[in-house]
Amino acid sequence: MTLRFTRRLVLAGAAAVALSSALLPAADARAQGVLRIGMTAADIPLTNGSPDNGFEGFRFSGYTMYDGLVNWDLTAADKPSVIKPGLALSWEANPQDTTKWTFKLRPGVKFHDGSAFDAKAVAWNFDKLLNKDAPHFDARQASLVGFRAASVASYRVVDDLTIEFTTKAPDSFLPYQLSFILMASPAQYEAVGKDWSKFAAQPSGTGPFKLTSLVPRERAELAPNKAYWDAARVPKLDKLILIPMPEANTRTAALLSGQVDLVEAPPPDTIDRLKSSGMTITSNPYPHVWPYHLSRLPDSPWNDVRVRKAANLAIDREGLGELLGGFAVPAKGHVVADSAWFGKPSFDIKYDLEAAKKLMAEAGYGPDKRIKTKAIISPSGSGQMLPLPMNEFIQQNLAEIGIDLEFEVMEITSLINRWRAGAKAEQNAGASIINFSYATVDPFNAFVRFVKSDLHAPNGVNWGFYADPAMDALVSKAQNAFDPQAQAEILGQLHAKMVDDALFLWVVHDVAPRAMSPKVKGFVQARNWFLDLSGVTVQ
């Protein structure tokens, strides 16, 4: 399938948006303090405490309503975000046995339903993901976030405000991993009849917002949690409304017509129109990479490092950046070049068509022997930027060196399911590429989950079944480095090996453009996938 992208003028108006006034009230009818967001997702991300829709789910259905033991500091736009105490006040690895971690919990925290948060609630939340014998174990939630706690072997309630985790092996990355395990209310689960579907309709977390209304594929309404444990983050908004709008031009038209206040990923060719209409445009580099994840199964064309390097040299990233209106940074690896984890790779990823063709010839390919393969892609979704025109651009680049791509296009939730299933899954037969953007916010998400040989499906998201004992040794070395400086040095070695072995086809890093009404005040675009909307107002 060949994708066609046409630059077109976005018209503001109800007809262009094709959304009813009942769904999106007109600007003059809304109450002050209501923020309406046009998401890239096609549906409201799951609200049960284990979001789907990738990190867009965490952004809007996760960290709004829930907390982890560890949270992200999202207050700054001028420096990378770091983790900070959330529902845990502190954590420490035992110096005598670094597989054992003690987390001291925050006292006095209540779930939205009024029940108390304590160590038993923490153990209950891990049981729902990791203990298949637990009566409340949920396979769906386990598939969505269970892999983010892959190193957890066991957990033990020490007292009401203390819980101990034991990891399968020493793992200095554990606090990062626990930032993605969000705490849901055991009492509310009991109150709704021990039914996770009913819980999702009436969720209860400890977060700054509470869900008040949910219409699947249409909207979710959230109200401030006035009793939120962090007084500085009690939301200033009267209401937050989340609206699925997977089509980029629809989002822009909705903003121009006053039917939403903020949209994610506006099309680059609409930026001038948005600015001339008085809209505010924000962007910021953040830990994100937009790559092709390559299969390493025996029949994959990507098992030859010369082909992998040729593909990386065939991409005109500067030209693609022009297509994206400048809202992208050319990728030279999995993390940005100024990252403490970049290391010193010898392979320089750049646009060099002649070098790419030479490598393809050395690998035995030419005009009479081309590579024909399939890529699984989506038309939209969390962090996917503008995947249809971007993929067509790459399709044309790769064709110049003898690689012919066919696309299988599917909605982002289906793509995520295919990603989790791994390259060996029957539904992925014939595909050697999946185009899925990745967060690089922490060592596990940036590296470990993709390169550790035992984290393939069903145990993780090493989609291509990559395996290399030397890489496994580097992962183990990094996990055993509890000193931040030593850990960063080892991660640099790990990343350099990734680049020198051209394990992915890396394209660009996103800068997360957003457009919003001038009435939106207090919005901080952190250098992170996530946002803190508690300080936002609509005036």
XYZ file of C-alpha atoms in Angstrom:
539
model
C 0.000 0.000 0.000
C 1.416 3.401 -0.955
C 0.399 6.321 1.205
C -0.375 9.733 -0.255
C -0.013 12.952 1.672
C -1.494 16.168 0.337
C -0.793 19.507 1.940
C -4.137 21.186 2.433
C -5.600 24.256 4.047
C -7.501 23.530 7.228
C -10.871 25.215 7.352
C -12.243 26.348 10.660
C -15.873 25.502 11.156
C -18.273 22.893 12.377
C -18.543 21.211 9.002
C -14.790 20.663 8.824
C -14.710 19.184 12.291
C -17.770 16.983 11.786
C -18.448 16.858 15.507
C -21.769 17.672 17.060
C -22.298 20.746 19.189
C -23.645 18.450 21.862
C -20.273 16.746 22.036
C -18.207 19.940 21.964
C -19.999 22.985 23.381
C -19.354 26.313 21.675
C -16.707 28.567 23.214
C -19.177 31.166 24.484
C -21.184 28.485 26.313
C -18.393 26.950 28.314
C -17.572 27.763 31.905
C -14.340 29.537 32.736
C -11.674 27.077 33.834
C -12.660 24.247 31.463
C -9.793 22.871 29.391
C -10.781 20.751 26.368
C -7.945 18.746 24.801
C -7.976 17.166 21.351
C -5.911 13.985 21.748
C -4.294 11.986 18.963
C -5.820 8.795 20.382
C -8.859 7.258 18.699
C -10.455 6.430 22.054
C -10.225 7.438 25.687
C -7.245 5.528 27.105
C -8.169 2.924 29.692
C -9.006 4.484 33.048
C -8.466 1.487 35.346
C -4.954 2.472 36.397
C -3.136 0.626 33.604
C -3.582 2.869 30.548
C -3.439 1.728 26.950
C -2.625 4.020 23.994
C 1.046 4.108 24.932
C 2.357 7.070 26.875
C -0.531 9.246 25.677
C -2.583 6.982 27.913
C -0.280 7.675 30.860
C -0.371 11.389 30.044
C -4.155 11.738 30.110
C -5.748 8.702 31.824
C -2.830 7.781 34.027
C -1.021 10.597 35.789
C -4.159 12.736 35.892
C -6.072 10.282 38.082
C -3.308 8.165 39.594
C 0.099 8.273 41.236
C 2.968 5.819 41.346
C 5.218 5.212 44.294
C 7.625 7.291 42.232
C 6.399 10.310 40.214
C 7.950 12.561 37.572
C 8.904 16.176 38.255
C 7.191 17.972 35.366
C 7.564 21.545 36.573
C 10.462 22.641 34.340
C 10.675 23.236 30.593
C 14.400 24.022 30.498
C 15.896 20.752 31.745
C 15.175 17.027 31.466
C 12.588 15.711 33.908
C 13.709 13.555 36.808
C 11.891 11.190 39.121
C 10.817 12.320 42.581
C 8.933 10.893 45.572
C 5.306 10.157 44.847
C 3.299 7.846 47.068
C 6.644 6.733 48.468
C 8.560 9.280 50.509
C 11.875 7.479 50.018
C 13.475 4.275 48.750
C 16.757 2.490 49.317
C 18.521 -0.636 48.094
C 20.022 -2.795 50.829
C 23.838 -2.336 50.590
C 24.378 -5.952 51.697
C 21.845 -7.362 49.208
C 21.003 -4.960 46.388
C 18.129 -7.153 45.199
C 16.154 -5.905 48.203
C 14.612 -2.419 48.201
C 12.705 -0.723 51.016
C 10.089 1.908 50.130
C 8.739 4.168 52.869
C 5.194 5.303 52.013
C 3.561 8.695 52.374
C 1.149 8.810 55.363
C -2.379 10.182 55.240
C -3.043 9.621 51.517
C -6.604 8.767 50.499
C -7.998 7.271 47.326
C -10.768 9.192 45.567
C -13.350 6.934 47.242
C -12.033 7.942 50.681
C -10.272 4.684 51.527
C -6.721 4.767 52.852
C -3.614 4.154 50.778
C -1.123 1.845 52.515
C 1.383 -0.945 51.920
C -1.364 -3.552 51.541
C -2.810 -1.502 48.686
C 0.604 -1.480 47.020
C 0.915 -5.262 47.253
C -2.652 -5.605 45.923
C -1.796 -3.464 42.897
C 1.252 -5.580 42.095
C -0.801 -8.751 42.520
C -3.227 -7.563 39.830
C -0.284 -7.409 37.396
C 2.137 -10.136 38.470
C 0.227 -12.767 40.468
C -1.912 -14.921 38.171
C -3.399 -16.688 41.191
C -4.725 -13.478 42.732
C -8.544 -13.197 42.459
C -8.233 -9.679 41.033
C -5.418 -10.482 38.560
C -6.223 -8.811 35.236
C -4.510 -10.235 32.158
C -5.321 -7.121 30.153
C -3.638 -4.802 32.640
C -0.746 -7.220 33.000
C -0.167 -7.122 29.238
C -0.211 -3.319 29.224
C 2.109 -2.509 32.116
C 3.276 -5.716 33.777
C 6.429 -5.768 31.659
C 7.433 -2.413 33.163
C 8.068 -4.236 36.457
C 9.828 -7.151 34.788
C 12.628 -7.249 37.344
C 10.304 -7.582 40.363
C 10.470 -11.098 41.818
C 8.422 -10.526 44.966
C 7.104 -7.894 47.363
C 6.370 -7.963 51.068
C 4.353 -5.738 53.386
C 6.624 -4.809 56.269
C 4.144 -2.517 58.034
C 1.349 -0.124 57.049
C 3.784 2.384 55.558
C 6.658 0.162 54.446
C 6.921 -2.287 51.573
C 9.913 -4.320 50.453
C 10.587 -5.367 46.858
C 12.953 -8.133 45.842
C 14.270 -8.073 42.290
C 15.266 -11.125 40.247
C 18.787 -9.747 40.044
C 20.376 -6.482 41.154
C 18.600 -3.722 39.249
C 19.472 -0.090 39.848
C 16.672 0.927 37.444
C 13.833 -0.232 39.729
C 12.681 3.248 40.920
C 12.206 4.341 37.286
C 10.175 1.220 36.556
C 7.874 1.783 39.506
C 6.906 5.223 38.184
C 4.733 3.383 35.632
C 2.898 1.171 38.117
C -0.058 3.304 39.209
C -2.017 2.713 42.390
C -5.746 1.898 42.111
C -8.129 1.534 45.043
C -8.786 -2.001 46.346
C -11.863 -0.717 48.201
C -13.389 0.697 45.009
C -12.742 -2.590 43.185
C -14.738 -4.350 45.893
C -17.464 -1.687 45.779
C -18.095 -2.152 42.029
C -18.494 -5.908 42.363
C -14.907 -6.980 41.683
C -15.290 -6.117 38.016
C -12.486 -4.249 36.241
C -14.816 -3.018 33.503
C -17.075 -1.421 36.094
C -14.032 -0.049 37.899
C -12.901 1.673 34.677
C -16.269 3.467 34.543
C -15.938 4.535 38.185
C -12.188 4.572 38.814
C -10.501 5.565 42.030
C -6.860 6.534 42.284
C -4.992 9.035 44.415
C -4.234 11.550 41.614
C -5.025 15.271 41.233
C -8.082 14.659 39.009
C -11.151 12.427 39.392
C -13.184 10.973 36.532
C -16.770 12.282 36.535
C -18.031 11.181 33.117
C -16.897 8.781 30.397
C -18.357 8.203 26.929
C -16.131 5.761 25.023
C -14.670 7.192 21.778
C -16.292 10.566 22.534
C -15.081 12.207 25.734
C -13.977 11.902 29.328
C -14.604 14.597 31.923
C -12.377 15.012 34.959
C -12.816 17.243 38.010
C -10.209 18.418 40.536
C -9.436 16.221 43.506
C -9.677 18.967 46.112
C -8.295 16.591 48.744
C -5.170 15.746 46.753
C -2.235 15.002 49.043
C 0.076 17.511 47.322
C -1.534 20.899 48.001
C 0.714 22.588 45.422
C -0.770 20.378 42.681
C -4.484 20.644 43.432
C -5.826 21.542 39.954
C -6.856 25.113 39.255
C -9.226 24.042 36.471
C -12.927 23.577 37.049
C -12.959 20.710 34.582
C -10.684 18.831 32.182
C -12.275 17.304 29.071
C -10.413 14.747 26.936
C -11.630 14.239 23.366
C -10.273 11.594 20.964
C -9.324 13.185 17.614
C -6.946 10.880 15.738
C -7.079 12.895 12.490
C -4.604 15.777 12.625
C -6.562 18.226 10.489
C -9.721 17.576 12.492
C -7.882 18.557 15.665
C -6.656 21.771 14.079
C -10.077 22.686 12.723
C -11.590 22.083 16.153
C -9.084 24.464 17.717
C -9.631 27.160 15.101
C -13.400 26.939 15.517
C -13.210 27.217 19.313
C -14.437 23.696 20.003
C -11.270 22.652 21.856
C -8.625 24.666 23.671
C -5.485 22.599 23.098
C -4.430 20.047 20.492
C -1.486 17.733 20.206
C 0.603 17.273 17.042
C -0.948 19.897 14.730
C 0.027 19.354 11.054
C 3.130 21.384 10.145
C 1.372 23.035 7.201
C -1.198 24.548 9.578
C 1.250 26.252 11.955
C 1.259 29.610 10.131
C -2.538 29.611 9.994
C -2.720 28.811 13.698
C -0.255 31.558 14.593
C -2.079 34.132 12.456
C -5.278 33.183 14.264
C -3.667 34.020 17.599
C -2.948 30.487 18.763
C 0.059 29.684 20.926
C 2.481 27.065 19.574
C 4.758 25.225 21.991
C 7.406 22.564 21.469
C 10.325 21.157 23.403
C 12.839 18.349 22.895
C 12.017 15.393 25.058
C 13.143 11.776 25.520
C 11.581 10.276 22.412
C 12.720 8.537 19.254
C 10.772 7.697 16.089
C 12.393 4.565 14.628
C 11.759 1.385 12.674
C 12.051 -1.609 14.997
C 13.586 -4.429 12.980
C 12.904 -8.167 13.100
C 15.896 -10.414 13.755
C 14.149 -13.692 13.010
C 16.078 -16.103 10.767
C 14.234 -15.050 7.593
C 14.559 -11.294 8.224
C 16.405 -9.160 5.651
C 17.770 -7.128 8.554
C 20.159 -9.770 9.874
C 22.965 -8.336 7.727
C 24.523 -5.342 9.498
C 25.450 -3.870 6.101
C 21.766 -3.674 5.169
C 20.890 -2.110 8.519
C 23.615 0.496 8.162
C 22.677 1.173 4.525
C 19.078 1.871 5.530
C 20.236 4.298 8.232
C 22.408 6.125 5.694
C 19.584 6.306 3.128
C 17.233 8.510 5.143
C 17.229 12.239 4.344
C 16.401 13.381 7.866
C 16.887 17.062 7.064
C 14.388 16.771 4.209
C 11.981 14.955 6.483
C 12.429 17.741 9.028
C 11.305 20.241 6.390
C 8.193 18.135 5.800
C 7.562 18.329 9.547
C 7.899 22.103 9.588
C 11.128 21.931 11.558
C 9.440 20.145 14.475
C 11.955 17.290 14.695
C 15.603 16.604 15.507
C 17.532 14.200 13.209
C 18.369 11.023 15.120
C 21.923 9.767 15.440
C 20.899 6.946 17.711
C 18.291 5.950 20.229
C 18.926 8.963 22.487
C 19.803 12.541 21.568
C 23.461 13.310 20.950
C 23.829 15.429 24.116
C 22.427 12.696 26.362
C 24.648 11.451 29.161
C 23.916 7.980 27.790
C 24.930 8.598 24.152
C 28.473 7.229 24.477
C 31.020 7.238 21.645
C 29.694 5.184 18.717
C 31.920 4.879 15.658
C 29.044 4.629 13.162
C 27.911 8.137 12.241
C 24.240 8.122 11.252
C 23.728 10.668 8.485
C 22.393 10.981 4.937
C 24.944 9.404 2.587
C 23.203 7.800 -0.369
C 26.364 6.637 -2.132
C 27.703 4.940 0.990
C 24.308 3.296 1.466
C 24.293 1.942 -2.100
C 27.845 0.645 -1.669
C 26.869 -1.255 1.483
C 23.841 -2.757 -0.271
C 26.088 -3.934 -3.125
C 28.526 -5.468 -0.640
C 25.579 -7.328 0.914
C 24.677 -8.759 -2.509
C 21.796 -6.502 -3.485
C 21.354 -4.436 -6.615
C 18.921 -3.545 -9.440
C 18.192 -7.222 -10.113
C 17.997 -8.234 -6.467
C 15.920 -5.949 -4.286
C 14.627 -6.432 -0.767
C 10.841 -6.563 -0.573
C 9.380 -6.432 2.914
C 6.436 -5.172 4.956
C 6.207 -2.544 7.665
C 3.387 -2.339 10.229
C 2.421 1.306 10.823
C -0.395 3.431 12.248
C -2.135 6.575 10.957
C -1.911 8.331 14.331
C -1.325 7.730 18.009
C 0.803 8.558 21.026
C 4.188 9.872 19.939
C 3.654 8.692 16.381
C 4.012 12.268 15.081
C 2.649 12.308 11.473
C 3.231 8.675 10.570
C 1.542 8.498 7.170
C 3.559 11.195 5.359
C 6.682 10.253 7.303
C 6.446 6.621 6.290
C 5.841 7.520 2.667
C 8.941 9.721 2.748
C 11.020 6.834 4.141
C 9.480 4.440 1.627
C 10.795 6.650 -1.174
C 14.237 7.000 0.453
C 14.685 3.255 0.881
C 13.486 2.513 -2.649
C 16.533 4.423 -3.901
C 18.857 1.787 -2.426
C 16.819 -1.261 -3.406
C 14.523 -1.737 -0.398
C 10.837 -1.845 -1.338
C 8.412 -1.312 1.544
C 4.794 -2.387 1.656
C 2.713 -0.895 4.459
C 0.088 -2.539 6.646
C -1.793 0.324 8.288
C -3.823 -0.097 11.470
C -5.218 1.943 14.340
C -2.705 2.540 17.127
C -4.291 0.157 19.662
C -4.093 -2.697 17.146
C -0.504 -1.755 16.358
C 0.385 -1.843 20.049
C -1.133 -5.319 20.322
C 0.949 -6.453 17.335
C 4.027 -4.902 18.947
C 3.475 -6.715 22.220
C 2.913 -9.988 20.363
C 6.422 -9.883 18.887
C 7.738 -10.592 15.408
C 7.158 -14.350 15.776
C 3.398 -13.923 16.227
C 1.242 -15.331 13.453
C -0.476 -11.974 12.896
C 2.927 -10.412 12.159
C 3.868 -12.955 9.502
C 5.521 -11.299 6.519
C 6.404 -8.118 8.417
C 10.023 -7.372 9.278
C 9.432 -3.837 10.580
C 7.138 -2.215 13.083
C 7.064 1.585 13.243
C 6.462 2.501 16.850
C 7.891 5.518 18.642
C 9.615 5.007 21.970
C 10.207 6.889 25.182
C 13.805 7.100 26.320
C 13.024 8.636 29.701
C 14.869 6.042 31.767
C 17.375 3.209 31.245
C 14.819 0.425 31.168
C 12.494 2.123 28.681
C 15.333 3.513 26.584
C 17.418 0.367 26.274
C 16.837 -2.713 28.391
C 13.372 -3.688 27.173
C 14.601 -3.778 23.545
C 18.036 -5.377 23.834
C 17.834 -7.886 26.690
C 17.508 -11.275 25.068
C 14.902 -12.717 27.460
C 12.525 -9.741 27.240
C 10.872 -10.857 24.001
C 7.175 -11.780 23.827
C 5.442 -12.799 26.013
C 7.919 -11.541 28.623
C 8.549 -8.100 27.131
C 8.765 -5.932 24.040
C 12.021 -7.002 22.395
C 9.837 -7.155 19.274
C 12.488 -8.425 16.884
C 13.835 -11.178 19.198
C 17.301 -9.613 19.161
C 19.836 -11.569 21.224
C 23.529 -10.915 21.838
C 25.417 -12.228 24.913
C 27.730 -9.195 24.836
C 24.719 -6.885 25.047
C 23.187 -8.920 27.863
C 26.476 -8.545 29.748
C 26.377 -4.751 29.327
C 22.765 -4.656 30.574
C 23.722 -6.666 33.651
C 26.702 -4.407 34.294
C 24.510 -1.297 34.105
C 21.863 -2.804 36.375
C 24.570 -3.480 38.953
C 25.835 0.111 38.832
C 24.151 1.962 41.699
C 26.399 5.005 41.357
C 24.775 7.403 38.836
C 28.042 8.398 37.136
C 29.213 4.804 36.719
C 25.767 3.822 35.482
C 25.781 6.596 32.857
C 29.196 5.509 31.569
C 28.063 1.913 31.098
C 24.837 3.017 29.442
C 26.960 5.044 27.032
C 28.836 1.868 26.113
C 25.541 0.051 25.661
C 24.137 2.768 23.404
C 27.347 2.904 21.353
C 26.996 -0.817 20.690
C 23.383 -0.314 19.617
C 24.445 2.351 17.115
C 27.525 0.522 15.829
C 25.421 -2.581 15.270
C 22.617 -0.445 13.721
C 19.993 -2.321 15.725
C 17.195 0.041 14.643
C 16.519 2.304 11.705
C 16.554 5.599 13.591
C 14.792 8.562 11.989
C 14.046 11.569 14.224
C 13.460 12.710 17.776
C 10.149 14.481 18.330
C 9.763 17.924 19.900
C 6.056 17.407 20.670
C 4.424 20.444 19.018
C 1.156 21.566 20.577
C -1.211 24.374 19.710
C -3.565 26.092 22.114
C -5.919 28.976 22.531
C -4.419 32.183 23.963
C -6.920 31.721 26.789
C -4.877 28.761 28.076
C -2.515 29.995 30.789
C 0.088 28.283 32.962
C 0.862 25.473 30.529
C 4.396 24.084 30.990
C 5.725 21.792 28.292
C 8.168 19.655 30.221
C 11.024 17.830 28.521
C 9.097 14.631 29.026
C 6.306 12.563 27.482
C 4.091 13.588 30.363
C 2.418 16.825 31.440
C 1.323 18.325 34.715
C -1.984 20.046 34.005
C -2.637 21.006 37.620
C -1.379 24.583 37.145
C -3.289 25.294 33.923
C -6.198 27.733 33.749
C -8.478 28.837 30.904
C -9.252 32.549 31.165
